[in-house]
XYZ file of C-alpha atoms in Angstrom:
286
model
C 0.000 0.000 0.000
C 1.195 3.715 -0.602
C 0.737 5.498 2.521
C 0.551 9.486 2.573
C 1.205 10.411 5.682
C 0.871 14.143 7.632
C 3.631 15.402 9.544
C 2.233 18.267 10.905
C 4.375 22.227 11.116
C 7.076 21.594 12.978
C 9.452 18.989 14.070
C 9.959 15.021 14.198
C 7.353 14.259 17.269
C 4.707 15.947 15.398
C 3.484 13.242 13.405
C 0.367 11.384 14.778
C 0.893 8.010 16.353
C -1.014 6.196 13.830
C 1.557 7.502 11.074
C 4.806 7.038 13.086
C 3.744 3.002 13.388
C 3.211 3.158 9.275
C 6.421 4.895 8.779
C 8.173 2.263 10.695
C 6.687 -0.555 8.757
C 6.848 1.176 5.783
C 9.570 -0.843 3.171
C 10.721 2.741 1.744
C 9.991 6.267 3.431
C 9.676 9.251 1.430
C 9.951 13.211 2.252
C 8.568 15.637 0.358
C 10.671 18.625 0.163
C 9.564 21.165 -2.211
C 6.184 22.453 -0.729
C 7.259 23.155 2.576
C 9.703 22.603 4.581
C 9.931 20.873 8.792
C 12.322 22.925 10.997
C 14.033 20.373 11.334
C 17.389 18.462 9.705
C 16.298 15.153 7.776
C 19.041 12.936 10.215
C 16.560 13.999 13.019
C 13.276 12.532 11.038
C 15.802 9.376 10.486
C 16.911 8.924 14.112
C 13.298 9.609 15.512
C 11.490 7.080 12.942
C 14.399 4.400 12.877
C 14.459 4.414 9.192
C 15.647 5.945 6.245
C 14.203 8.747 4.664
C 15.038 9.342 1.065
C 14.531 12.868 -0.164
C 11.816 13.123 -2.955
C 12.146 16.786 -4.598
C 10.006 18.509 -7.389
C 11.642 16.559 -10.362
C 11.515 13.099 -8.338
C 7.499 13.896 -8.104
C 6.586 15.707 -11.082
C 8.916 13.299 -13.331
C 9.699 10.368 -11.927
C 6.808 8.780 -9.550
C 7.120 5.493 -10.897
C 9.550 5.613 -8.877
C 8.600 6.215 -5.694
C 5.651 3.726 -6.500
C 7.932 0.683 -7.569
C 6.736 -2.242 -5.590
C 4.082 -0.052 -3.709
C 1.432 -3.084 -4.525
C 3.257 -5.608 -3.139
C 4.809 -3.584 -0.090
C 4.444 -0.954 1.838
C 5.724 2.602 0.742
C 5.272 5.833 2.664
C 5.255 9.608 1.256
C 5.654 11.995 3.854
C 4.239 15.673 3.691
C 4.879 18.744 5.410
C 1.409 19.454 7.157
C -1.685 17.208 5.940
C -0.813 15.918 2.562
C -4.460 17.598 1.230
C -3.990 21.010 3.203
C -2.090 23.658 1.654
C -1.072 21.156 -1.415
C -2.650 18.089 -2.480
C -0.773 15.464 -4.215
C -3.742 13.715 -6.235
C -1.280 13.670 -9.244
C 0.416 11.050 -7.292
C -2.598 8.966 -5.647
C -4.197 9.180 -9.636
C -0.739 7.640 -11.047
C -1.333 4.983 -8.336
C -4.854 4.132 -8.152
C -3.886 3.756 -12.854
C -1.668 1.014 -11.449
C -3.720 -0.627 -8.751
C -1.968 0.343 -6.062
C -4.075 0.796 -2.721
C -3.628 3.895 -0.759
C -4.555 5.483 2.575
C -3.859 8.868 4.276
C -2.787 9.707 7.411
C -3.955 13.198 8.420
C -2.424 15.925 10.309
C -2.406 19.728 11.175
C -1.789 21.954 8.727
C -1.383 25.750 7.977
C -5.149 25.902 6.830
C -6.546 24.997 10.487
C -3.127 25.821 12.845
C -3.565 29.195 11.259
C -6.294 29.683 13.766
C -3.620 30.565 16.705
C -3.196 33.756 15.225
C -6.585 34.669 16.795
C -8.928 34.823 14.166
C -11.985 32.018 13.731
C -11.724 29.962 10.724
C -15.208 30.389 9.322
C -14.370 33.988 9.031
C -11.424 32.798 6.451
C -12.313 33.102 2.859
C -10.201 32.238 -0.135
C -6.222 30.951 0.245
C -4.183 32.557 -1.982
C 0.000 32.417 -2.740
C 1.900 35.178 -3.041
C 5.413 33.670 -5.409
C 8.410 35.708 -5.642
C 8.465 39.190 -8.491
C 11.087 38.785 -10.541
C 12.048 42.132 -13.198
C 10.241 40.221 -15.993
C 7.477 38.096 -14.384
C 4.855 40.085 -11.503
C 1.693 37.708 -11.539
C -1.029 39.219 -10.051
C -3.704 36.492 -9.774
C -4.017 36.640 -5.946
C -5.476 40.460 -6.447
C -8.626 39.467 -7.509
C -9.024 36.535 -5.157
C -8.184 38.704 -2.351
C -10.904 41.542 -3.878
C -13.485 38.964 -3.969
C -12.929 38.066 -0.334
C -12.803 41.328 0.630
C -15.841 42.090 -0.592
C -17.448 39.842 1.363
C -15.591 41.033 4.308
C -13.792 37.640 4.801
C -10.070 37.257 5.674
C -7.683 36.339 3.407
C -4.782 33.574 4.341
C -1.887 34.427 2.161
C 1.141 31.687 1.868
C 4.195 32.407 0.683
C 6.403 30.730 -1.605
C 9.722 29.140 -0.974
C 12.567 28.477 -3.329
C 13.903 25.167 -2.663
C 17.052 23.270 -5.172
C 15.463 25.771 -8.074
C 17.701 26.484 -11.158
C 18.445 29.462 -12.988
C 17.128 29.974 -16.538
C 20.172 29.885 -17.718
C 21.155 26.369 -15.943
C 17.965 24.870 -17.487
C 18.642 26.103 -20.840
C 22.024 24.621 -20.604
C 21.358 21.329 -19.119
C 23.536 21.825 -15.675
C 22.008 20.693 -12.563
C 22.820 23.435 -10.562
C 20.537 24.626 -7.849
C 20.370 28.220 -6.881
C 20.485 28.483 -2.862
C 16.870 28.002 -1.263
C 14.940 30.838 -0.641
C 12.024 31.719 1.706
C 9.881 34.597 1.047
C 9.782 36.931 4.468
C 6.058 38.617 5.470
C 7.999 41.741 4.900
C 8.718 40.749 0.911
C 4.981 39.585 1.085
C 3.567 42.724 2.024
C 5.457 44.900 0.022
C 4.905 43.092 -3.395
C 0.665 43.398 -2.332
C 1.295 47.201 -1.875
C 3.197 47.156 -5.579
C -0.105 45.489 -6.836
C -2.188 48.081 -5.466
C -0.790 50.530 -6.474
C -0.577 49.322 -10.114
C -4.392 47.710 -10.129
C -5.661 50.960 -8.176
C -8.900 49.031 -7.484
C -8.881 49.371 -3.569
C -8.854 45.636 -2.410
C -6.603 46.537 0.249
C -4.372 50.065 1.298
C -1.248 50.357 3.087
C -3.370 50.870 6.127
C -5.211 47.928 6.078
C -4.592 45.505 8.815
C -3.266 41.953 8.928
C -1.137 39.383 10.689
C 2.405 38.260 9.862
C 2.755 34.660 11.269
C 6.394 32.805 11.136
C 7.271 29.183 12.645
C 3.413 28.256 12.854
C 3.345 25.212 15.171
C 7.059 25.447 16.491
C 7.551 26.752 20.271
C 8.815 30.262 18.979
C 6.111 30.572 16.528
C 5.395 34.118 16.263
C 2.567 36.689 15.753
C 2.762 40.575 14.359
C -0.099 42.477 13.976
C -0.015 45.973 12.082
C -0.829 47.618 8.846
C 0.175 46.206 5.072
C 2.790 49.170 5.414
C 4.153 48.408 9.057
C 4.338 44.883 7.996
C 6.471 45.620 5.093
C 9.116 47.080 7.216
C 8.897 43.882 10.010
C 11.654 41.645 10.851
C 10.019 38.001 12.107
C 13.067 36.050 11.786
C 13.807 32.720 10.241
C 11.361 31.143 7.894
C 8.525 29.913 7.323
C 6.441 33.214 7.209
C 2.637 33.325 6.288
C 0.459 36.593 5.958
C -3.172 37.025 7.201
C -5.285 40.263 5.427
C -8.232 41.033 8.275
C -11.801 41.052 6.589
C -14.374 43.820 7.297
C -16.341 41.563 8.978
C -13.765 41.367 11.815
C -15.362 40.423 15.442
C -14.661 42.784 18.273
C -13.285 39.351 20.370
C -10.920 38.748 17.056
C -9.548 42.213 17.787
C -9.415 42.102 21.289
C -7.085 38.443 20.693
C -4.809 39.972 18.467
C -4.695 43.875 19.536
C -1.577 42.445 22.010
C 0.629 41.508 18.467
C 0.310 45.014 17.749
C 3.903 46.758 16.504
C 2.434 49.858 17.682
C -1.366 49.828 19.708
C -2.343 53.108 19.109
C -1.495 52.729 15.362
C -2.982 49.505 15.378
C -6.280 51.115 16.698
C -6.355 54.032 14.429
C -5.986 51.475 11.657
C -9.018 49.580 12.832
C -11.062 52.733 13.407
C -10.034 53.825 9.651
C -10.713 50.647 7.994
C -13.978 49.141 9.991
C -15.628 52.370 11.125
C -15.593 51.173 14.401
C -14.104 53.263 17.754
C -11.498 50.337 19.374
C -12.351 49.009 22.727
C-alpha cells in the first residue's frame, strides 16, 4: 500500500501516532521537500522514525513517480508531507498515477497551515479564499491573488496568504544549458509579502486593500517560537520576524470585536494599530 502520511508544522514528534507506526513498517519512506519545509534536519526525522528517509524533490514527483511507486502493490511505501498531505497542497497527481496502477492507498492526516492558522486569533469560518503570493522577478509580476483577495474582501472575509519558498530551483540559464545546478533556497519573508501586495495596489488601483489595512504576519506556525505581528500592510512591510517559514493574514471587514481584542496584544504599535481599525472598519477600538 502507498501510505501518505501528515507530519504536521514543525518537528519530528509531530506526526500522529497512527503515522509514526506506518512509517516504521513502511519498506521505503519518502519526504517531500519542495512544498514546505519541517524545521528540522532530515538525520533527526531518520533517528526519531528508525528508518531511512530518502529525499523526494520537485523533479523526483513531477517526473519520476514510478519511482517512488515501484513495488508499492506488493509492499508498503510511505510519502511523507509537510502538514496534511491535502492542506495547503494536495498530491492527487500522485494517488491518480497509483490508483492507474492498482496500487491501494490510505492517508494519514495531520495539522496543517489551513486549520493551525487559527492561533493567530482569528476564527476559521471567518477565512475566505487561500491565496499564494510567489516571488516578483524584473520580468514576471503575476497578479492572480489580487482578484481573489478583492473577492474576499468584498465579502468582508479574511484572506490567508502563503508564501512561496525556493527550494534546489535552477536558474534559466542552468535549465537552458542542461547543468544541474541549484540556486540556494529561498524563503519569502512577510515583509517581501507585504510589500509586493502594496506594488499590486498601487498598479491595479482598485482598492482591495491600502497600506493601512490591517493583517497578521505569522512565522514558525506550530514550532515553540512561533510568532505573531499584527499591524498595517505598510508596518508589515518594514517587520523583521526572523527565520522562515512566514505566512500573511489580510483582516476582513467583517472582523469580530473578540478577534480584535485576541490579536490587539501583536500590535507593533497599539495606538497605530487602533487608528488602523477605526479607519478601515468604522468602528471606535475598545
Amino acid at each position: 500500500m502507498l501510505y501518505l502520511v501528515g507530519l504536521g508544522l514543525s518537528n519530528e514528534k509531530d506526526i500522529t501516532v497512527a503515522g509514526l507506526e506506518i512509517v516504521k513498517k513502511c519498506a521505503r519512506v519518502y519526504l517531500e521537500a519542495y512544498t514546505s519545509i519541517l524545521m528540522i534536519d532530515k538525520a533527526k526525522l531518520e533517528e526519531f522514525y528508525g528508518r531511512e528517509v530518502i529525499i523526494a524533490d520537485r523533479e523526483m514527483v513531477e517526473s519520476s513517480s514510478d519511482e517512488i511507486l515501484s513495488g508499492a502493490g506488493s509492499t508498503d511505501v510511505a510519502f511523507l508531507v509537510v502538514g496534511d498531505p491535502f492542506g495547503a497542497t494536495t498530491h492527487t497527481d500522485l494517488l491518480l498515477r497509483a490508483r492507474e496502477l492498482a496500487i491501494p492507498f490510505r492517508t494519514i492526516h495531520n495539522a496543517s497551515i489551513m486549520n493551525a492558522i487559527g492561533a493567530c486569533g482569528l476564527q476559521l469560518y471567518n477565512f475566505g479564499q487561500t491565496v499564494s503570493m510567489v516571488f516578483f522577478t524584473e520580468n514576471w509580476r503575476p497578479a492572480s491573488f489580487y482578484d481573489r483577495i478583492k473577492e474576499n474582501r468584498d465579502v468582508g472575509l479574511h484572506t490567508l496568504v502563503l508564501l512561496d519558498i525556493k527550494v534546489k530551483e535552477q536558474s534559466l540559464e542552468n535549465m537552458a544549458r542542461g547543468r544541474r545546478v541549484y540556486e540556494p533556497p529561498r524563503y519569502m519573508t512577510v515583509a517581501q509579502c507585504a510589500q509586493q501586495m502594496l506594488e499590486i495596489e498601487e498598479e491595479k488601483g482598485e482598492a482591495a486593500y491600502s497600506p493601512t489595512t490591517l493583517a497578521i504576519g505569522v512565522s514558525r506556525l506550530g514550532s515553540e517560537d512561533q510568532q505573531f505581528v499584527a499591524g498595517t500592510l505598510k508596518q508589515l512591510s518594514e517587520a523583521d520576524l526572523g527565520p522562515p517559514l512566514h505566512s500573511l493574514v489580510l483582516l476582513g471587514k467583517r472582523v469580530h470585536e473578540l478577534e480584535i481584542d485576541y490579536i490587539r496584544p501583536f500590535a507593533v504599535d497599539v495606538e497605530e494599530f487602533n487608528r488602523a481599525y477605526e479607519l478601515e472598519h468604522g468602528k471606535k477600538a475598545a
